[in-house]
Structure formats: structure tokens, C-alpha cells
CSV table of C-alpha atoms and ligand atoms in Angstrom, one decimal:
chain,number,residue,atom,x,y,z
A,1,MET,CA,38.4,12.8,10.6
A,2,ASN,CA,34.6,12.9,10.7
A,3,ILE,CA,32.5,10.3,9.1
A,4,ARG,CA,29.9,11.9,6.8
A,5,ILE,CA,26.6,10.0,6.4
A,6,LEU,CA,23.5,10.8,4.5
A,7,VAL,CA,20.1,9.5,5.8
A,8,VAL,CA,17.3,9.4,3.2
A,9,GLY,CA,13.8,9.8,4.7
A,10,GLY,CA,12.2,11.9,7.3
A,11,SER,CA,9.9,9.8,9.5
A,12,GLY,CA,10.1,8.3,13.0
A,13,ARG,CA,12.3,5.5,11.6
A,14,GLU,CA,14.8,8.0,10.2
A,15,HIS,CA,14.8,10.1,13.4
A,16,ALA,CA,15.7,6.9,15.3
A,17,ILE,CA,18.5,6.1,12.7
A,18,VAL,CA,19.9,9.6,13.0
A,19,THR,CA,19.8,9.5,16.9
A,20,ALA,CA,21.6,6.1,16.9
A,21,LEU,CA,24.3,7.2,14.5
A,22,LEU,CA,25.0,10.4,16.5
A,23,LYS,CA,26.1,8.4,19.5
A,24,ASN,CA,29.4,8.2,17.6
A,25,ALA,CA,30.9,11.6,18.2
A,26,LYS,CA,32.8,11.5,14.9
A,27,THR,CA,29.5,11.4,12.9
A,28,GLU,CA,28.5,14.3,10.6
A,29,LEU,CA,24.9,13.8,9.4
A,30,TYR,CA,22.9,15.0,6.4
A,31,CYS,CA,19.3,14.2,5.6
A,32,ILE,CA,17.0,14.5,2.6
A,33,MET,CA,13.3,14.4,3.5
A,34,ALA,CA,10.0,15.4,1.9
A,35,LYS,CA,8.9,17.4,5.0
A,36,LYS,CA,11.0,19.1,7.6
A,37,ASN,CA,11.1,16.7,10.5
A,38,PRO,CA,12.0,19.0,13.5
A,39,GLY,CA,13.8,16.3,15.4
A,40,ILE,CA,16.1,15.2,12.5
A,41,THR,CA,16.7,18.8,11.5
A,42,LYS,CA,18.2,19.7,14.9
A,43,LEU,CA,20.6,16.8,14.7
A,44,CYS,CA,21.9,17.2,11.1
A,45,ARG,CA,24.6,19.5,9.7
A,46,ASP,CA,22.4,20.2,6.7
A,47,VAL,CA,19.0,19.0,5.4
A,48,LEU,CA,17.3,19.1,2.0
A,49,ILE,CA,13.5,19.3,2.0
A,50,HIS,CA,12.7,17.6,-1.2
A,51,PRO,CA,11.0,14.3,-2.4
A,52,GLU,CA,13.1,11.3,-1.2
A,53,THR,CA,12.4,9.5,-4.4
A,54,ASP,CA,14.1,12.1,-6.6
A,55,VAL,CA,17.3,10.1,-7.4
A,56,ASP,CA,19.2,13.0,-9.1
A,57,ALA,CA,18.4,15.3,-6.1
A,58,VAL,CA,19.6,12.7,-3.6
A,59,LEU,CA,22.8,12.1,-5.5
A,60,ALA,CA,23.5,15.8,-5.9
A,61,PHE,CA,23.0,16.4,-2.2
A,62,ALA,CA,25.2,13.5,-1.3
A,63,LYS,CA,28.0,14.7,-3.6
A,64,GLN,CA,27.6,18.3,-2.3
A,65,HIS,CA,28.5,17.1,1.1
A,66,ASN,CA,31.0,14.5,0.0
A,67,VAL,CA,29.3,11.8,2.1
A,68,GLN,CA,31.0,8.4,2.5
A,69,TYR,CA,27.9,6.4,3.5
A,70,ALA,CA,24.2,6.6,3.1
A,71,ILE,CA,21.3,4.8,4.8
A,72,VAL,CA,18.1,4.6,2.8
A,73,GLY,CA,15.0,4.5,5.0
A,74,PRO,CA,11.9,4.4,2.9
A,75,GLU,CA,10.9,1.6,0.5
A,76,ALA,CA,9.8,4.2,-2.1
A,77,SER,CA,13.4,5.5,-2.4
A,78,LEU,CA,14.7,1.9,-2.8
A,79,ALA,CA,12.1,1.3,-5.5
A,80,ALA,CA,13.1,4.5,-7.3
A,81,GLY,CA,16.8,3.4,-7.5
A,82,VAL,CA,18.4,5.7,-4.9
A,83,SER,CA,20.8,3.0,-3.7
A,84,ASP,CA,21.9,2.3,-7.3
A,85,ALA,CA,22.8,5.9,-8.0
A,86,LEU,CA,24.6,6.3,-4.7
A,87,ALA,CA,26.5,3.0,-5.1
A,88,ASN,CA,27.5,4.0,-8.7
A,89,ALA,CA,29.0,7.2,-7.3
A,90,GLY,CA,31.1,5.2,-4.9
A,91,ILE,CA,29.0,6.0,-1.8
A,92,GLY,CA,28.7,3.0,0.6
A,93,CYS,CA,25.0,2.3,0.8
A,94,VAL,CA,23.0,0.6,3.5
A,95,GLY,CA,19.9,-0.3,1.5
A,96,PRO,CA,19.8,-2.8,-1.4
A,97,LEU,CA,19.8,-1.9,-5.1
A,98,ARG,CA,16.5,-1.6,-6.9
A,99,ALA,CA,16.7,-5.1,-8.4
A,100,THR,CA,17.3,-6.6,-4.9
A,101,ALA,CA,14.7,-4.5,-3.2
A,102,ARG,CA,12.1,-6.4,-5.3
A,103,ILE,CA,12.0,-8.7,-2.3
A,104,GLU,CA,9.7,-6.0,-0.9
A,105,THR,CA,8.6,-4.0,-3.9
A,106,ASP,CA,7.4,-7.0,-5.9
A,107,LYS,CA,5.6,-9.6,-3.8
A,108,GLY,CA,5.3,-11.9,-6.8
A,109,PHE,CA,9.1,-11.8,-7.2
A,110,CYS,CA,9.5,-12.7,-3.4
A,111,ARG,CA,7.1,-15.7,-3.6
A,112,ASN,CA,8.6,-17.0,-6.8
A,113,LEU,CA,12.1,-16.7,-5.4
A,114,MET,CA,11.1,-18.6,-2.2
A,115,GLN,CA,9.5,-21.3,-4.3
A,116,LYS,CA,12.4,-21.6,-6.8
A,117,TYR,CA,14.9,-22.1,-4.0
A,118,ALA,CA,12.5,-24.3,-1.8
A,119,ILE,CA,12.9,-21.8,1.1
A,120,GLY,CA,10.7,-22.8,4.1
A,121,GLY,CA,7.9,-20.7,5.4
A,122,CYS,CA,6.3,-19.9,2.0
A,123,PRO,CA,2.5,-20.0,2.1
A,124,THR,CA,0.7,-21.6,-0.8
A,125,TYR,CA,-0.1,-18.8,-3.3
A,126,LYS,CA,-1.4,-17.9,-6.7
A,127,LEU,CA,-0.3,-14.9,-8.8
A,128,CYS,CA,-3.0,-13.5,-11.0
A,129,THR,CA,-2.6,-11.1,-13.9
A,130,THR,CA,-6.1,-9.7,-14.0
A,131,PRO,CA,-8.8,-8.9,-11.5
A,132,GLU,CA,-11.1,-11.4,-13.3
A,133,GLU,CA,-8.6,-14.3,-12.8
A,134,ALA,CA,-8.3,-13.4,-9.1
A,135,ALA,CA,-12.1,-13.2,-8.7
A,136,GLU,CA,-12.5,-16.6,-10.2
A,137,TYR,CA,-9.8,-18.1,-8.0
A,138,ILE,CA,-11.4,-16.6,-4.9
A,139,ARG,CA,-14.8,-17.9,-5.9
A,140,ASN,CA,-13.5,-21.5,-6.2
A,141,TYR,CA,-11.1,-21.5,-3.3
A,142,PHE,CA,-12.0,-23.6,-0.3
A,143,GLY,CA,-11.1,-21.5,2.8
A,144,ASP,CA,-9.8,-18.0,3.4
A,145,LEU,CA,-7.2,-16.1,1.4
A,146,ALA,CA,-5.1,-13.0,1.9
A,147,VAL,CA,-5.4,-10.6,-1.0
A,148,LYS,CA,-2.3,-8.5,-1.8
A,149,PRO,CA,-1.5,-6.1,-4.7
A,150,VAL,CA,2.1,-7.1,-5.6
A,151,GLY,CA,3.4,-3.6,-5.5
A,152,LEU,CA,4.0,-1.1,-2.6
A,153,THR,CA,0.8,0.0,-0.7
A,154,GLY,CA,2.3,1.6,2.4
A,155,GLY,CA,1.1,-1.4,4.5
A,156,LYS,CA,-2.5,-0.6,3.6
A,157,GLY,CA,-3.2,-2.8,0.6
A,158,VAL,CA,-3.8,-6.3,2.1
A,159,ARG,CA,-7.3,-7.6,2.8
A,160,VAL,CA,-7.6,-10.8,4.7
A,161,MET,CA,-10.7,-12.9,4.3
A,162,GLY,CA,-12.3,-13.8,7.6
A,163,GLU,CA,-10.8,-10.7,9.2
A,164,GLN,CA,-11.4,-7.6,7.0
A,165,VAL,CA,-13.5,-9.0,4.2
A,166,ASP,CA,-15.8,-11.9,3.4
A,167,ARG,CA,-15.6,-13.8,0.0
A,168,GLU,CA,-17.8,-11.3,-1.8
A,169,GLY,CA,-15.8,-8.4,-0.2
A,170,ALA,CA,-12.5,-10.0,-1.4
A,171,ILE,CA,-14.0,-10.3,-4.9
A,172,ALA,CA,-15.2,-6.7,-4.9
A,173,TYR,CA,-11.7,-5.6,-3.7
A,174,VAL,CA,-9.8,-7.4,-6.4
A,175,MET,CA,-12.0,-5.9,-9.0
A,176,THR,CA,-10.7,-2.5,-7.9
A,177,LEU,CA,-7.0,-3.6,-8.5
A,178,LYS,CA,-6.6,-2.7,-12.2
A,179,ASP,CA,-3.3,-2.8,-14.1
A,180,GLN,CA,-1.4,-4.7,-11.5
A,181,MET,CA,-0.6,-8.3,-10.6
A,182,ILE,CA,-2.5,-9.7,-7.6
A,183,LEU,CA,-1.2,-12.2,-5.1
A,184,LEU,CA,-3.6,-14.5,-3.4
A,185,GLU,CA,-2.2,-16.5,-0.5
A,186,GLU,CA,-3.6,-19.0,2.0
A,187,ARG,CA,-4.7,-17.1,5.2
A,188,LEU,CA,-2.1,-17.6,7.9
A,189,LEU,CA,-3.3,-18.1,11.5
A,190,GLY,CA,-1.1,-17.5,14.5
A,191,GLU,CA,0.9,-14.7,16.2
A,192,GLU,CA,2.9,-12.2,14.1
A,193,PHE,CA,6.4,-11.2,14.9
A,194,THR,CA,9.1,-9.1,13.2
A,195,LEU,CA,12.7,-10.3,12.9
A,196,MET,CA,15.1,-7.7,11.4
A,197,ALA,CA,18.7,-8.4,10.6
A,198,PHE,CA,21.8,-6.4,9.5
A,199,VAL,CA,23.0,-7.9,6.3
A,200,ASP,CA,26.4,-7.4,4.6
A,201,GLY,CA,25.8,-9.5,1.5
A,202,LYS,CA,26.3,-12.9,3.2
A,203,THR,CA,26.2,-12.6,7.0
A,204,LEU,CA,23.0,-11.8,8.8
A,205,VAL,CA,23.1,-10.5,12.4
A,206,PRO,CA,19.6,-10.5,14.0
A,207,MET,CA,18.0,-7.8,16.2
A,208,PRO,CA,15.6,-8.3,19.1
A,209,LEU,CA,12.2,-9.6,18.1
A,210,VAL,CA,9.5,-7.0,17.8
A,211,GLN,CA,5.7,-7.1,17.6
A,212,ASP,CA,4.0,-4.4,15.6
A,213,HIS,CA,0.3,-3.4,15.8
A,214,LYS,CA,-1.1,-2.7,12.3
A,215,ARG,CA,-4.7,-2.1,13.2
A,216,ALA,CA,-5.9,1.5,13.8
A,217,PHE,CA,-7.8,0.9,17.1
A,218,GLU,CA,-7.6,-0.9,20.4
A,219,GLY,CA,-8.3,-4.6,20.5
A,220,ASP,CA,-6.8,-4.9,16.9
A,221,LYS,CA,-9.9,-3.4,15.4
A,222,GLY,CA,-10.3,-1.1,12.4
A,223,PRO,CA,-8.3,-0.6,9.1
A,224,ASN,CA,-4.7,-1.3,8.7
A,225,THR,CA,-2.2,1.5,9.3
A,226,GLY,CA,1.6,1.9,8.8
A,227,GLY,CA,1.8,0.5,12.4
A,228,MET,CA,0.4,2.1,15.6
A,229,GLY,CA,3.2,0.9,17.9
A,230,SER,CA,5.4,-2.0,18.9
A,231,TYR,CA,7.2,-3.6,21.8
A,232,THR,CA,10.2,-5.8,22.6
A,233,LEU,CA,11.1,-7.8,25.7
A,234,ALA,CA,14.3,-7.7,27.8
A,235,SER,CA,14.9,-11.3,26.7
A,236,LYS,CA,14.9,-10.1,23.0
A,237,MET,CA,12.5,-13.0,22.4
A,238,PHE,CA,8.7,-13.6,22.9
A,239,PRO,CA,7.1,-16.4,24.9
A,240,PHE,CA,5.1,-17.3,21.8
A,241,VAL,CA,8.2,-17.8,19.7
A,242,THR,CA,10.3,-20.8,20.7
A,243,GLU,CA,14.1,-21.1,20.2
A,244,ALA,CA,13.3,-23.5,17.3
A,245,ASP,CA,10.8,-20.9,15.8
A,246,PHE,CA,13.5,-18.2,16.0
A,247,ALA,CA,16.1,-20.5,14.4
A,248,ALA,CA,13.7,-21.4,11.6
A,249,ALA,CA,12.8,-17.7,10.9
A,250,LEU,CA,16.5,-16.8,10.8
A,251,ALA,CA,17.3,-19.7,8.5
A,252,ILE,CA,14.5,-18.6,6.1
A,253,MET,CA,16.1,-15.1,6.0
A,254,GLN,CA,19.6,-16.6,5.5
A,255,GLU,CA,18.4,-18.8,2.7
A,256,THR,CA,16.6,-15.8,1.1
A,257,VAL,CA,19.8,-13.7,1.1
A,258,ALA,CA,21.7,-16.7,-0.4
A,259,ALA,CA,19.1,-17.1,-3.1
A,260,LEU,CA,19.4,-13.4,-3.9
A,261,VAL,CA,23.1,-13.8,-4.4
A,262,GLU,CA,22.4,-16.8,-6.8
A,263,GLU,CA,20.1,-14.5,-8.7
A,264,GLY,CA,22.9,-11.8,-9.0
A,265,CYS,CA,21.2,-9.6,-6.4
A,266,PRO,CA,23.5,-9.4,-3.3
A,267,TYR,CA,21.8,-7.8,-0.3
A,268,LYS,CA,23.4,-5.1,1.8
A,269,GLY,CA,21.2,-3.4,4.2
A,270,ILE,CA,18.5,-4.2,6.7
A,271,LEU,CA,16.3,-7.3,5.9
A,272,TYR,CA,12.9,-7.2,7.7
A,273,GLY,CA,11.0,-10.5,8.0
A,274,GLN,CA,7.4,-10.3,9.0
A,275,PHE,CA,6.4,-13.7,10.2
A,276,MET,CA,3.2,-15.4,11.3
A,277,ASN,CA,4.1,-18.0,13.9
A,278,THR,CA,1.6,-20.7,13.0
A,279,ALA,CA,0.9,-24.1,14.7
A,280,LEU,CA,3.5,-25.5,12.2
A,281,GLY,CA,6.2,-22.9,12.8
A,282,PRO,CA,7.0,-19.5,11.2
A,283,LYS,CA,5.7,-18.5,7.8
A,284,VAL,CA,6.7,-15.4,5.9
A,285,ILE,CA,3.9,-12.8,5.6
A,286,GLU,CA,6.4,-10.5,3.8
A,287,PHE,CA,9.9,-9.2,3.6
A,288,ASN,CA,10.8,-5.6,3.7
A,289,ALA,CA,14.1,-4.2,2.4
A,290,ARG,CA,14.6,-1.7,5.2
A,291,PHE,CA,14.0,-1.1,8.9
A,292,GLY,CA,10.4,-1.3,9.9
A,293,ASP,CA,8.6,1.7,11.1
A,294,PRO,CA,7.8,1.7,14.1
A,295,GLU,CA,10.1,-1.3,14.8
A,296,ALA,CA,13.3,0.6,14.1
A,297,MET,CA,12.5,2.9,17.0
A,298,ASN,CA,12.4,0.0,19.5
A,299,VAL,CA,15.6,-1.7,18.4
A,300,LEU,CA,17.7,1.4,17.7
A,301,THR,CA,16.8,2.8,21.2
A,302,LEU,CA,18.3,-0.5,22.5
A,303,LEU,CA,21.4,-0.6,20.3
A,304,GLU,CA,24.5,-0.3,22.5
A,305,SER,CA,27.2,-1.0,20.0
A,306,ASP,CA,28.4,1.6,17.5
A,307,PHE,CA,26.0,1.9,14.7
A,308,VAL,CA,28.6,3.6,12.5
A,309,THR,CA,30.8,0.6,12.8
A,310,ILE,CA,27.9,-1.6,11.7
A,311,VAL,CA,27.3,0.6,8.7
A,312,GLU,CA,31.0,0.4,7.7
A,313,HIS,CA,31.1,-3.3,8.1
A,314,ILE,CA,27.8,-3.8,6.1
A,315,VAL,CA,29.3,-1.8,3.3
A,316,ALA,CA,32.7,-3.6,3.5
A,317,GLY,CA,31.1,-7.1,3.7
A,318,THR,CA,32.8,-7.8,7.0
A,319,LEU,CA,29.9,-7.7,9.5
A,320,ALA,CA,30.3,-10.0,12.5
A,321,PRO,CA,27.9,-10.9,15.3
A,322,THR,CA,30.4,-9.2,17.7
A,323,ASP,CA,29.7,-5.8,16.0
A,324,VAL,CA,26.2,-5.8,17.3
A,325,SER,CA,24.8,-5.7,20.8
A,326,PHE,CA,21.5,-4.5,22.3
A,327,LYS,CA,20.6,-3.6,25.9
A,328,SER,CA,18.6,-6.3,27.7
A,329,MET,CA,15.6,-4.0,28.4
A,330,ALA,CA,12.0,-3.9,27.3
A,331,THR,CA,10.7,-1.1,25.1
A,332,VAL,CA,7.2,0.0,24.1
A,333,CYS,CA,6.7,2.4,21.2
A,334,LYS,CA,3.4,4.2,20.9
A,335,TYR,CA,2.6,6.4,17.9
A,336,ILE,CA,0.5,9.5,18.3
A,337,VAL,CA,-1.6,9.9,15.2
A,338,PRO,CA,-4.2,12.4,13.8
A,339,LYS,CA,-7.6,11.5,15.4
A,340,ASP,CA,-9.2,10.2,12.2
A,341,TYR,CA,-6.0,8.5,10.9
A,342,PRO,CA,-5.7,6.5,8.6
A,343,GLU,CA,-9.0,7.2,6.7
A,344,HIS,CA,-9.6,10.9,7.2
A,345,PRO,CA,-6.5,12.4,8.9
A,346,HIS,CA,-6.6,16.2,9.3
A,347,ALA,CA,-3.4,18.1,8.8
A,348,GLY,CA,-2.4,21.4,10.4
A,349,ASP,CA,-3.8,20.8,13.9
A,350,PRO,CA,-1.6,22.2,16.7
A,351,ILE,CA,-0.4,19.8,19.4
A,352,THR,CA,1.4,20.3,22.6
A,353,LEU,CA,3.6,17.8,24.4
A,354,GLY,CA,3.5,17.2,28.2
A,355,SER,CA,6.3,15.6,30.3
A,356,HIS,CA,7.7,12.5,28.8
A,357,GLU,CA,10.2,11.1,31.3
A,358,ASN,CA,11.9,7.8,30.7
A,359,THR,CA,11.0,7.9,27.0
A,360,THR,CA,12.7,8.8,23.8
A,361,LEU,CA,10.6,11.0,21.6
A,362,TYR,CA,10.9,10.5,17.8
A,363,TYR,CA,9.2,13.0,15.5
A,364,ALA,CA,7.5,11.6,12.3
A,365,ASN,CA,5.0,13.3,10.1
A,366,VAL,CA,4.9,16.6,12.0
A,367,VAL,CA,6.1,20.1,11.2
A,368,GLU,CA,7.0,23.0,13.4
A,369,GLU,CA,5.5,26.4,12.5
A,370,GLY,CA,6.3,29.4,14.6
A,371,GLY,CA,7.3,27.2,17.4
A,372,VAL,CA,4.1,25.2,17.3
A,373,LEU,CA,4.0,21.5,16.3
A,374,LYS,CA,1.3,20.7,13.7
A,375,THR,CA,-0.1,17.4,12.5
A,376,GLN,CA,0.3,16.2,8.9
A,377,THR,CA,-1.7,13.4,7.3
A,378,SER,CA,0.3,10.4,8.5
A,379,ARG,CA,1.6,9.3,11.9
A,380,THR,CA,2.7,12.3,14.0
A,381,LEU,CA,5.3,11.3,16.6
A,382,ALA,CA,6.2,8.4,18.8
A,383,PHE,CA,7.3,7.8,22.3
A,384,VAL,CA,9.5,4.8,23.2
A,385,GLY,CA,9.3,3.8,26.8
A,386,ILE,CA,12.3,1.8,28.1
A,387,GLY,CA,12.3,-0.3,31.3
A,388,ALA,CA,13.5,-3.4,33.1
A,389,SER,CA,10.0,-4.9,32.4
A,390,LEU,CA,7.4,-4.6,29.7
A,391,GLY,CA,5.1,-3.0,32.4
A,392,ASP,CA,7.7,-0.3,33.2
A,393,ALA,CA,8.3,0.5,29.5
A,394,GLU,CA,4.5,0.6,28.8
A,395,ALA,CA,3.8,2.9,31.7
A,396,ALA,CA,6.4,5.4,30.6
A,397,ALA,CA,5.2,5.4,26.9
A,398,GLU,CA,1.5,5.6,28.0
A,399,ALA,CA,2.1,8.5,30.4
A,400,ALA,CA,4.0,10.4,27.7
A,401,CYS,CA,1.1,9.8,25.2
A,402,ARG,CA,-1.5,11.0,27.7
A,403,GLY,CA,0.5,14.2,28.1
A,404,VAL,CA,-0.1,15.2,24.5
A,405,SER,CA,-3.0,17.5,23.7
A,406,GLY,CA,-4.5,18.2,20.4
A,407,ASN,CA,-6.7,16.5,17.8
A,408,VAL,CA,-4.7,13.3,18.1
A,409,ARG,CA,-5.0,9.8,19.6
A,410,HIS,CA,-2.9,6.7,20.3
A,411,ARG,CA,-3.6,3.0,21.1
A,412,GLY,CA,-3.6,2.6,24.9
A,413,ASP,CA,-3.4,-1.2,24.7
A,414,ILE,CA,0.0,-1.6,23.0
A,415,GLY,CA,2.4,-3.3,25.4
A,416,THR,CA,-0.1,-3.8,28.1
A,417,GLU,CA,-0.1,-7.0,30.2
A,418,THR,CA,-3.7,-7.8,29.0
A,419,LEU,CA,-2.9,-7.7,25.3
A,420,PHE,CA,0.4,-9.5,25.8
A,421,ALA,CA,-1.3,-12.3,27.8
A,422,LYS,CA,-3.9,-12.7,25.1
A,423,ARG,CA,-1.2,-13.1,22.5
A,424,THR,CA,0.7,-15.7,24.5
A,425,ALA,CA,-2.6,-17.6,25.3
A,426,HIS,CA,-3.5,-17.6,21.6
A,427,MET,CA,-0.3,-19.3,20.7
A,428,LYS,CA,-0.7,-21.9,23.4
A,429,GLU,CA,-4.2,-22.7,22.2
A,430,LEU,CA,-3.0,-23.0,18.6
A,431,ARG,CA,-0.2,-25.5,19.5
A,432,GLY,CA,-2.3,-27.5,22.0
B,501,LIG,N1,5.9,-1.9,10.5
B,501,LIG,C1,5.6,-2.3,9.2
B,501,LIG,C2,6.5,-1.7,8.2
B,501,LIG,O1,7.4,-1.0,8.5
B,501,LIG,O2,6.3,-1.9,7.0
């Protein structure tokens, strides 16, 4: 008998989820997404083009197709309570309930939880209820701060003093943040890495480490984006993350899942830890309650064990490390984006693809009209190069990106030896 699974969301991350699930020949897939992703549509039995945050519509579509399982991709759907509705209807859901997803959707909840349970890796922080209170704190703080609205901002709400803004800029920024709590945290210095884990309520099984590139332009310049690309190494580790750093990061995630259980919020889904590896070890920049985008495309391209079994075991609470294995290969994911993304992206521009050998293509915010692919206002599509070495994976992804023509661009530096060496040297310098 087939296993019917609903995927909620229509970006590159969900195209990777659908592709990985379909390696199991018994899978029958359905997807609800705001725009018709051409890659996902080809792989599903049926799709509904509709906002992914409409809880009633998601539930009705799930019931129409009698799905057994659902994977919720976007944070906005988790915040809307999609998992709650599906779970109440008896559908096994990979994606935490709304109250649990606060670990991502409410940064104040996350920090207070870490503090209450004395979980390591929590930066010093101050939660402010008004812009005036935040401005006063910034004015009197000795050193640099990261300024974060507590709610969801699509990865674009953070301003780091000393990087994107000076003290006056930070004050001006908080004054624009009306009617929401503001989180001010000590600025963390080091190298960022992403550790994602499958979580069945108590057991966490980690995935290979990934490094994302948030800034819009080469050399880590320009405004923050949803993520321009990411890479993994064949070792599944990074030279700037020691075994002890990895163990500390995983322990932080395990303690967070245990704390959520204590709070009556058991976690079933994907837990995403974004860490800054500092001179003193890993500190939590933030948690996400879902796969990262683009990071999902790296790790799911490498997944060699059966994703459907992982889904079943997450839902049943029986996940074991032996359920999960990844190929020991390097990957480089590069996003093609509209030329003026993220500030003034233009939608409706035609693009054509060239040859993209040795890569996997994941469609994201792109539509097909009359056989022509057209940009939308967010990230367009991604190529994941895979190879024995980082260099091989990067060369494949870069060649595929260069083959795309249209009013688009990508970051040529992601996964290059030069950038990678810079990151490794930076960590060495920090640790002496
Ligand atoms: N890559 C960052 C995110 O998914 O939020």
C-alpha cells in the first residue's frame, strides 16, 4: 500500500523534501503552496495553489487525499498552527505544534527558556517592550549589540552593530520597531555554522554541518537575505568546528528539546540550530523549527537512508541513529536570484537554463508560463553541486549557475577555496 504524504510549502527547501521522499517508490505526494513551483508540481499526485498559512485549507486538502503524514516546511505555516490542525485530525506531522514552534517564532521565548533551564550557549540579552527602552539600553551599553525583532522577519530583521549599523543606526532602527518586543543581545564574533537534527520528541539525530551565506553579495557584503547558498564537506564537519564544539552544540539542542518537554511542548520535527563558533565555543544565534533554506538542499541531496522511514519514526517517537545516513561527499548549493534581490527584486523576467551536469536543480520562487520560466520576487532556483571534494562540488554548481541567462545573479564565491580558507583562518586567529 502507498504512503500518502502532504508537503506544506513551495520553495527550494520543499522541492528538496519532495525529491528525497520520492526515492521511496511507495510514496504518493501532495503539496500545498502559494505559487506553482514547477519542480514540485511534476513530482506530486496533486497540488493546491493556495496560501500555506490557511490552516483550514491545508487540513481540507490533507483530508481530501487521506494523507497519513505531513511535513511542514515554512515557519509561517508553523506559526499559523498548521501542525496543530493536522495532528488533531490524526495526521502524523513532522513540524512542531504552534506553542513549540515559539522556539523560532518568538525569540524572547527562546532566550527565556535557555536561561530558565541554564542551557549553555546563550548570549547575554535584554528583552525590551518599547523602542524607547531599547534605544536607552543601546545608548548605555558598552560594546556592540545584535538587534532583533522577536517575531518572524524572513531572516531579514537582524541588525548587528559593527557590521550593518553603528550605535546611532541601531537606535534609529529600533525606533522603527513599533508594537513588538525587541531583543538586544551581545554581538557574537566567530564563524557561523548550522546544525540540523531530526527530532522525535526525545531523540535527536544530527545531520551534516552546513554553512549558509546570508549576505546578498560576494565577500559577505550587502543586506541580509534568506540565504544565498551553502556548503557541506565530505567529512560532515568543518575544520573550524572541533569535535568538542560539535558535541557542545548537539548537547545544547538536546537540552533545549528536554526543556521543551518540561514546558509541556514536546518537539517532533526538524530542529535547526544556527551557531556562532566563538573563541569560547558555540553560542546560539537562533533556533528554527524546520529545515533551513538553503541548507535542506545540501543535506537532503546527501541523504542515503529512507526519508519516509525517518518520517514514520519521528511521528512514532522511535527514531534511532541507525535510521539516518548521509553520503560522505561535499555539496555546494548556489541560489540564482533576481538581479536586485533582496531590495528591489523584479518579478516576471524570463530566464533560460544551460547545461547543469553533476548538479541537482531545485526550483524555488519561479513560475512557468507558456513553457518559459519567470522570476518572482524572492530566490529563484538553486543548483546543488555534489563531488568528492568541495572544489568539485563548487565547480559543478558554479558552471550550472553561469549557464543561466536572464535578469538574475548568484554569488560566485560560495564554496570556493578562497572563502573557505578565509573562514578557517579566522577561527584559528580567534582561538590563538
Ligand atoms: N538559512 C536560514 C534559514 O533557513 O532561516
